[in-house]
Amino acid sequence: MNWQLFGEVVVTLFVIMDPPGTVPVFLALTGNRRPAERTRAAWQAVAVAGFVITIFALFGRTILDYMHISLPALQGAGGLLLLLVALELLTGKADQPDTASAGNVAMVPLGTPLLAGPGAIVATMVFVQDSDGGWDYLALGLGIVVVLLSIWASMRFSVVLLRVLRESGILLVTRIAGLLLSAIAVQLIADSVRAFIDGAG
């Protein structure tokens, strides 16, 4: 197996998907739920992220070309979606019971676009294009699995913090998560606009 490629995949996706950085967002979105629901949300978010990355690794270029969608456009859309979620966290709208239960946060925004966002999708597509043969694909697949497992572990065991933070602490984490998420969203949008200006869109 190509261990060099395996290491590159793990390091690249770990930096992009940032397992420790998902902890405050995960706690903010699932802090008011039962432990069993939080555990299920962690699994679902990882499963959705893995599914999206796999689909784009196999058919990403074909899908984007068929729908005439550029990578900067995908990046900008992901940024706008994350910005909407960030505003809900900052304004406290996500704390309301009807909002918290309105949808499955494990799928959106945790699974995608936070975990399986434009950065992870593009990086995986590039690795697939540069791979040569079955051993490279095996290294790529194992690298993705390792990163997804690290993300699951970060979210799964972050619930221990709930016992320490209590309700007021969770409120603080929610606001911080909203601020960080809004910064990520703005960066995605800015990178998208810059790519369009440079003619890459």
XYZ file of N, CA and C in Angstrom:
603
model
N 0.841 -1.192 0.000
C 0.000 0.000 0.000
C 0.879 1.245 0.000
N 0.375 2.313 -0.594
C 1.105 3.570 -0.680
C 0.952 4.334 0.648
N 1.903 4.110 1.558
C 1.798 4.734 2.876
C 2.020 6.243 2.824
N 2.796 6.696 1.841
C 2.990 8.134 1.699
C 1.678 8.822 1.341
N 0.933 8.239 0.413
C -0.366 8.791 0.051
C -1.324 8.719 1.235
N -1.287 7.622 1.964
C -2.132 7.474 3.153
C -1.872 8.617 4.140
N -0.590 8.890 4.397
C -0.250 9.975 5.317
C -0.696 11.332 4.806
N -0.534 11.558 3.505
C -0.956 12.836 2.928
C -2.460 13.019 3.042
N -3.214 11.950 2.795
C -4.674 12.024 2.884
C -5.107 12.320 4.314
N -4.518 11.604 5.271
C -4.896 11.789 6.674
C -4.595 13.210 7.133
N -3.400 13.684 6.851
C -3.002 15.023 7.303
C -3.852 16.100 6.626
N -4.028 15.978 5.318
C -4.782 16.993 4.579
C -6.230 17.068 5.039
N -6.910 15.921 5.096
C -8.321 15.924 5.488
C -8.500 16.265 6.967
N -7.528 15.874 7.795
C -7.619 16.214 9.222
C -7.569 17.720 9.414
N -6.682 18.369 8.667
C -6.575 19.830 8.774
C -7.819 20.506 8.227
N -8.336 20.010 7.095
C -9.502 20.636 6.473
C -10.763 20.402 7.295
N -10.996 19.144 7.708
C -12.238 18.811 8.404
C -12.170 19.149 9.892
N -10.961 19.249 10.447
C -10.726 19.774 11.795
C -11.604 19.114 12.863
N -11.337 17.847 13.221
C -12.152 17.162 14.246
C -12.296 17.928 15.560
N -11.199 18.478 16.150
C -11.394 19.243 17.394
C -12.283 20.462 17.204
N -12.216 21.069 16.023
C -13.015 22.263 15.771
C -14.500 21.996 15.645
N -14.873 20.731 15.414
C -16.294 20.394 15.318
C -16.962 20.284 16.677
N -16.153 20.182 17.741
C -16.710 19.958 19.080
C -17.648 21.074 19.529
N -17.232 22.359 19.481
C -18.162 23.405 19.932
C -19.431 23.479 19.099
N -19.319 23.266 17.788
C -20.512 23.309 16.940
C -21.430 22.137 17.262
N -20.842 20.958 17.461
C -21.637 19.779 17.803
C -22.362 19.976 19.132
N -21.668 20.505 20.133
C -22.297 20.752 21.433
C -23.384 21.815 21.331
N -23.129 22.835 20.503
C -24.112 23.908 20.352
C -25.399 23.397 19.718
N -25.275 22.481 18.755
C -26.446 22.007 18.023
C -27.149 20.843 18.719
N -26.453 20.125 19.582
C -27.053 18.938 20.210
C -27.042 18.994 21.730
N -26.642 20.133 22.310
C -26.510 20.222 23.756
C -27.800 20.022 24.521
N -28.943 20.330 23.895
C -30.228 20.212 24.588
C -30.931 18.887 24.286
N -30.207 17.935 23.730
C -30.809 16.653 23.380
C -30.364 15.565 24.349
N -31.076 14.448 24.312
C -30.748 13.336 25.188
C -29.439 12.688 24.752
N -28.720 12.028 25.688
C -27.436 11.404 25.340
C -27.529 10.440 24.163
N -28.595 9.648 24.118
C -28.743 8.702 23.010
C -28.884 9.434 21.679
N -29.586 10.574 21.686
C -29.752 11.344 20.453
C -28.433 11.978 20.018
N -27.636 12.422 20.990
C -26.334 12.998 20.641
C -25.402 11.938 20.055
N -25.437 10.739 20.645
C -24.611 9.652 20.119
C -25.025 9.297 18.704
N -26.331 9.232 18.478
C -26.825 8.929 17.137
C -26.465 10.045 16.159
N -26.521 11.285 16.621
C -26.178 12.414 15.758
C -24.714 12.358 15.338
N -23.841 11.933 16.254
C -22.422 11.820 15.920
C -22.199 10.786 14.824
N -22.848 9.632 14.956
C -22.726 8.590 13.937
C -23.304 9.050 12.596
N -24.463 9.688 12.652
C -25.113 10.118 11.426
C -24.291 11.179 10.695
N -23.721 12.113 11.447
C -22.913 13.164 10.822
C -21.709 12.567 10.104
N -21.045 11.606 10.754
C -19.884 10.956 10.142
C -20.316 10.145 8.922
N -21.453 9.441 9.038
C -21.942 8.629 7.920
C -22.292 9.503 6.713
N -22.960 10.626 6.965
C -23.320 11.542 5.881
C -22.066 12.120 5.236
N -21.107 12.538 6.066
C -19.868 13.092 5.523
C -19.136 12.055 4.676
N -19.074 10.818 5.171
C -18.419 9.758 4.413
C -19.122 9.474 3.100
N -20.445 9.478 3.128
C -21.220 9.218 1.916
C -20.998 10.318 0.872
N -21.064 11.568 1.316
C -20.893 12.692 0.383
C -19.498 12.692 -0.223
N -18.489 12.474 0.616
C -17.109 12.460 0.116
C -16.906 11.315 -0.865
N -17.472 10.151 -0.554
C -17.333 8.995 -1.447
C -17.992 9.260 -2.800
N -19.194 9.820 -2.776
C -19.904 10.117 -4.022
C -19.097 11.078 -4.892
N -18.566 12.127 -4.279
C -17.814 13.100 -5.056
C -16.456 12.549 -5.471
N -15.893 11.640 -4.679
C -14.632 11.021 -5.082
C -14.827 10.176 -6.331
N -15.966 9.493 -6.411
C -16.226 8.600 -7.541
C -16.790 9.347 -8.754
N -17.741 10.256 -8.476
C -18.471 10.875 -9.590
C -18.454 12.397 -9.544
N -17.590 12.985 -8.710
C -17.622 14.431 -8.499
C -17.456 15.251 -9.753
N -16.421 14.956 -10.506
C -16.174 15.734 -11.715
C -17.303 15.578 -12.719
N -17.829 14.367 -12.837
C -18.939 14.127 -13.770
C -20.188 14.888 -13.348
N -20.490 14.868 -12.051
C -21.679 15.558 -11.539
C -21.577 17.060 -11.776
N -20.436 17.638 -11.428
C -20.267 19.082 -11.569
C -20.292 19.509 -13.038
N -19.644 18.722 -13.888
C -19.640 19.060 -15.317
C -21.037 18.947 -15.917
N -21.778 17.910 -15.528
C -23.114 17.706 -16.079
C -24.060 18.839 -15.689
N -23.935 19.311 -14.439
C -24.816 20.371 -13.945
C -24.235 21.759 -14.182
N -23.068 21.827 -14.854
C -22.411 23.106 -15.152
C -22.174 23.916 -13.881
N -21.675 23.228 -12.862
C -21.371 23.875 -11.586
C -19.865 23.893 -11.400
N -19.319 25.053 -11.110
C -17.888 25.164 -10.864
C -17.599 24.936 -9.379
N -16.368 24.618 -9.073
C -15.983 24.412 -7.674
C -16.140 25.690 -6.837
N -15.801 26.865 -7.360
C -16.049 28.084 -6.587
C -17.533 28.301 -6.275
N -18.422 27.922 -7.201
C -19.857 28.051 -6.942
C -20.275 27.130 -5.802
N -19.745 25.919 -5.804
C -20.028 24.974 -4.724
C -19.503 25.503 -3.401
N -18.347 26.113 -3.444
C -17.740 26.677 -2.248
C -18.582 27.832 -1.701
N -19.043 28.702 -2.591
C -19.871 29.822 -2.161
C -21.190 29.374 -1.578
N -21.809 28.346 -2.168
C -23.071 27.827 -1.643
C -22.889 27.244 -0.248
N -21.798 26.521 -0.056
C -21.514 25.979 1.271
C -21.293 27.068 2.298
N -20.622 28.131 1.883
C -20.395 29.249 2.794
C -21.684 29.940 3.204
N -22.602 30.131 2.249
C -23.879 30.772 2.569
C -24.708 29.916 3.515
N -24.691 28.599 3.306
C -25.443 27.705 4.181
C -24.882 27.726 5.598
N -23.558 27.701 5.721
C -22.939 27.770 7.046
C -23.213 29.114 7.713
N -23.277 30.182 6.923
C -23.536 31.505 7.487
C -24.933 31.573 8.088
N -25.915 30.946 7.439
C -27.273 30.914 7.989
C -27.300 30.195 9.327
N -26.599 29.068 9.416
C -26.547 28.319 10.675
C -25.822 29.136 11.743
N -24.739 29.797 11.364
C -23.986 30.612 12.317
C -24.841 31.737 12.887
N -25.654 32.364 12.051
C -26.520 33.449 12.518
C -27.560 32.931 13.508
N -28.055 31.711 13.289
C -28.999 31.120 14.237
C -28.336 30.871 15.581
N -27.092 30.422 15.571
C -26.375 30.190 16.822
C -26.080 31.496 17.551
N -25.724 32.533 16.797
C -25.369 33.812 17.406
C -26.581 34.529 17.987
N -27.714 34.424 17.308
C -28.906 35.137 17.749
C -29.738 34.353 18.759
N -29.379 33.090 18.985
C -30.124 32.277 19.941
C -31.303 31.559 19.340
N -31.525 31.698 18.052
C -32.662 31.036 17.422
C -32.528 29.516 17.478
N -31.290 29.031 17.428
C -31.066 27.586 17.471
C -31.365 26.998 18.841
N -31.468 27.867 19.887
C -31.769 27.375 21.227
C -33.245 27.079 21.419
N -34.085 27.572 20.523
C -35.508 27.377 20.674
C -35.879 25.935 20.354
N -36.777 25.309 21.151
C -37.121 23.911 20.958
C -37.635 23.588 19.569
N -38.476 24.467 18.999
C -39.027 24.163 17.676
C -37.953 24.190 16.608
N -36.960 25.065 16.808
C -35.856 25.120 15.849
C -34.936 23.924 15.997
N -34.673 23.533 17.219
C -33.747 22.438 17.474
C -34.265 21.126 16.942
N -35.575 20.980 16.935
C -36.148 19.710 16.496
C -36.710 19.768 15.084
N -36.492 20.902 14.413
C -37.095 21.074 13.093
C -36.454 20.192 12.044
N -35.202 19.842 12.231
C -34.530 19.017 11.239
C -33.415 18.218 11.865
N -32.815 17.384 11.064
C -31.722 16.556 11.543
C -30.415 17.320 11.355
N -29.888 17.872 12.460
C -28.668 18.673 12.377
C -27.465 17.812 12.045
N -27.583 16.489 12.229
C -26.467 15.609 11.897
C -26.205 15.601 10.389
N -27.271 15.748 9.622
C -27.109 15.764 8.164
C -26.712 17.152 7.675
N -27.457 18.159 8.069
C -27.174 19.549 7.727
C -27.333 20.362 9.007
N -26.315 21.074 9.469
C -25.071 21.402 8.761
C -23.859 20.550 9.154
N -24.005 19.590 10.108
C -22.831 18.857 10.566
C -22.222 17.981 9.464
N -23.023 17.042 8.942
C -22.502 16.129 7.927
C -22.005 16.866 6.705
N -22.816 17.766 6.234
C -22.464 18.636 5.120
C -23.210 19.951 5.303
N -22.586 21.094 5.121
C -21.258 21.304 4.536
C -20.122 21.478 5.539
N -20.375 21.274 6.862
C -19.310 21.521 7.825
C -18.187 20.494 7.693
N -18.544 19.201 7.700
C -17.530 18.147 7.574
C -17.198 17.883 6.110
N -18.193 17.453 5.365
C -17.983 17.204 3.930
C -18.259 18.484 3.166
N -17.404 19.454 3.367
C -17.568 20.738 2.708
C -16.766 20.813 1.426
N -16.757 21.978 0.803
C -16.036 22.141 -0.468
C -14.556 21.778 -0.364
N -13.923 22.140 0.750
C -12.502 21.842 0.912
C -12.212 20.354 0.905
N -12.972 19.603 1.704
C -12.773 18.156 1.765
C -13.127 17.493 0.440
N -14.181 17.968 -0.203
C -14.610 17.390 -1.487
C -13.550 17.614 -2.555
N -13.065 18.843 -2.657
C -12.059 19.154 -3.672
C -10.769 18.381 -3.410
N -10.336 18.325 -2.142
C -9.103 17.606 -1.811
C -9.218 16.129 -2.180
N -10.364 15.526 -1.887
C -10.564 14.118 -2.221
C -10.567 13.898 -3.726
N -11.227 14.784 -4.462
C -11.251 14.667 -5.923
C -9.843 14.766 -6.507
N -9.013 15.635 -5.942
C -7.636 15.776 -6.413
C -6.841 14.508 -6.126
N -7.023 13.943 -4.929
C -6.321 12.702 -4.581
C -6.722 11.566 -5.524
N -7.998 11.509 -5.864
C -8.463 10.463 -6.778
C -7.819 10.627 -8.145
N -7.746 11.860 -8.629
C -7.159 12.119 -9.944
C -5.674 11.760 -9.977
N -4.990 11.968 -8.849
C -3.549 11.709 -8.790
C -3.229 10.263 -8.431
N -4.248 9.467 -8.084
C -4.016 8.076 -7.701
C -3.767 7.213 -8.928
N -3.012 6.158 -8.712
C -2.652 5.274 -9.823
C -2.737 3.827 -9.359
N -3.863 3.192 -9.652
C -3.990 1.779 -9.320
C -4.740 1.524 -8.031
N -5.008 0.238 -7.790
C -5.819 -0.176 -6.657
C -5.202 0.108 -5.304
N -3.860 0.000 -5.189
C -3.221 0.241 -3.894
C -3.355 1.699 -3.479
N -3.292 2.604 -4.441
C -3.478 4.020 -4.124
C -4.913 4.283 -3.665
N -5.858 3.642 -4.314
C -7.254 3.808 -3.905
C -7.489 3.249 -2.499
N -6.797 2.145 -2.183
C -6.907 1.572 -0.838
C -6.344 2.530 0.198
N -5.194 3.125 -0.109
C -4.592 4.101 0.811
C -5.504 5.304 0.996
N -6.102 5.758 -0.093
C -7.025 6.891 -0.028
C -8.246 6.556 0.824
N -8.822 5.385 0.600
C -9.994 4.981 1.361
C -9.701 4.838 2.845
N -8.568 4.218 3.182
C -8.206 4.052 4.589
C -7.938 5.400 5.252
N -7.330 6.307 4.507
C -7.074 7.637 5.050
C -8.365 8.363 5.390
N -9.348 8.270 4.504
C -10.645 8.897 4.754
C -11.313 8.283 5.970
N -11.250 6.954 6.097
C -11.866 6.263 7.232
C -11.224 6.689 8.546
N -9.892 6.817 8.567
C -9.195 7.231 9.791
C -9.643 8.624 10.234
N -9.743 9.541 9.273
C -10.158 10.906 9.619
C -11.603 10.926 10.105
N -12.480 10.172 9.459
C -13.884 10.125 9.876
C -14.020 9.534 11.271
N -13.226 8.515 11.583
C -13.268 7.926 12.927
C -12.777 8.921 13.973
N -11.778 9.721 13.629
C -11.294 10.730 14.575
C -12.350 11.806 14.806
N -13.108 12.133 13.764
C -14.198 13.098 13.912
C -15.284 12.537 14.812
N -15.629 11.253 14.596
C -16.643 10.629 15.440
C -16.198 10.621 16.901
N -14.945 10.283 17.149
C -14.440 10.242 18.521
C -14.507 11.622 19.163
N -14.173 12.658 18.390
C -14.221 14.021 18.935
C -15.630 14.402 19.348
N -16.616 14.081 18.507
C -18.000 14.432 18.808
C -18.587 13.520 19.888
N -18.278 12.232 19.799
C -18.852 11.261 20.736
C -18.430 11.545 22.166
N -17.152 11.815 22.377
C -16.653 12.005 23.733
C -16.671 13.467 24.168
N -17.128 14.353 23.284
C -17.277 15.748 23.686
C -18.443 15.932 24.650
N -19.344 14.937 24.697
C -20.498 15.059 25.590
C -20.068 15.072 27.041
N -18.851 14.615 27.317
C -18.341 14.688 28.693
C -18.267 16.135 29.148
N -18.018 17.036 28.213
C -17.939 18.458 28.544
C -19.268 19.005 29.033
N -20.365 18.372 28.619
C -21.677 18.859 29.018
C -21.854 18.820 30.533
N -21.291 17.806 31.176
C -21.418 17.686 32.630
C -20.639 18.777 33.350
N -19.597 19.279 32.691
C -18.762 20.314 33.294
C -19.292 21.715 32.995
N -19.735 21.922 31.778
C -20.132 23.260 31.335
C -21.476 23.708 31.884
N -22.391 22.749 32.070
C -23.759 23.074 32.506
C -24.464 23.950 31.465
N -25.628 24.470 31.816
C -26.445 25.218 30.849
C -25.805 26.530 30.441
N -25.252 27.266 31.416
C -24.641 28.557 31.090
C -23.403 28.369 30.226
N -22.646 27.312 30.505
C -21.458 27.036 29.701
C -21.807 26.672 28.281
N -22.865 25.891 28.118
C -23.309 25.513 26.776
C -23.753 26.743 25.986
N -24.403 27.687 26.682
C -24.816 28.926 26.018
C -23.601 29.693 25.511
N -22.546 29.738 26.321
C -21.310 30.418 25.911
C -20.676 29.705 24.732
N -20.618 28.377 24.808
C -20.034 27.594 23.707
C -20.832 27.809 22.424
N -22.154 27.908 22.548
C -23.004 28.122 21.382
C -22.664 29.432 20.689
N -22.488 30.481 21.473
C -22.169 31.777 20.881
C -20.777 31.757 20.241
N -19.811 31.112 20.916
C -18.462 31.018 20.353
C -18.487 30.207 19.065
N -19.253 29.106 19.075
C -19.364 28.276 17.879
C -19.975 29.060 16.724
N -20.973 29.883 17.040
C -21.581 30.714 16.002
C -20.597 31.697 15.405
N -19.760 32.277 16.270
C -18.747 33.221 15.790
C -17.721 32.522 14.899
N -17.238 31.370 15.342
C -16.255 30.620 14.549
C -16.856 30.147 13.231
N -18.093 29.669 13.299
C -18.743 29.167 12.096
C -18.990 30.291 11.098
N -19.329 31.474 11.602
C -19.538 32.605 10.696
C -18.227 33.006 10.028
N -17.112 32.910 10.761
C -15.811 33.223 10.176
C -15.454 32.225 9.079
N -15.732 30.936 9.327
C -15.483 29.913 8.315
C -16.334 30.180 7.075
N -17.596 30.541 7.310
C -18.507 30.800 6.193
C -18.044 31.982 5.358
N -17.649 33.055 6.028
C -17.184 34.243 5.304
C -15.924 33.925 4.510
N -15.031 33.101 5.088
C -13.815 32.730 4.376
C -14.138 31.922 3.123
N -15.097 30.995 3.236
C -15.509 30.211 2.070
C -16.075 31.109 0.971
N -16.919 32.065 1.368
C -17.512 32.980 0.390
C -16.442 33.862 -0.240
N -15.519 34.347 0.590
C -14.447 35.204 0.073
C -13.571 34.444 -0.920
N -13.238 33.199 -0.591
C -12.421 32.388 -1.505
C -13.178 32.136 -2.813
N -14.491 31.939 -2.694
C -15.303 31.726 -3.887
C -15.319 32.964 -4.779
N -15.522 34.128 -4.170
C -15.539 35.377 -4.942
C -14.185 35.626 -5.585
N -13.105 35.356 -4.834
C -11.754 35.554 -5.377
C -11.511 34.643 -6.578
N -12.021 33.411 -6.492
C -11.846 32.469 -7.606
C -12.611 32.950 -8.834
N -13.811 33.484 -8.624
C -14.580 34.009 -9.751
C -13.882 35.209 -10.393
N -13.296 36.061 -9.564
C -12.578 37.233 -10.081
C -11.362 36.802 -10.894
N -10.711 35.741 -10.416
C -9.519 35.239 -11.126
C -9.882 34.423 -12.370
N -11.187 34.213 -12.575
C -11.618 33.503 -13.763
C -11.711 32.003 -13.608
N -11.656 31.514 -12.350
C -11.701 30.061 -12.130
C -13.137 29.548 -12.019
N -14.113 30.448 -11.983
C -15.506 30.027 -11.834
C -16.195 29.836 -13.149
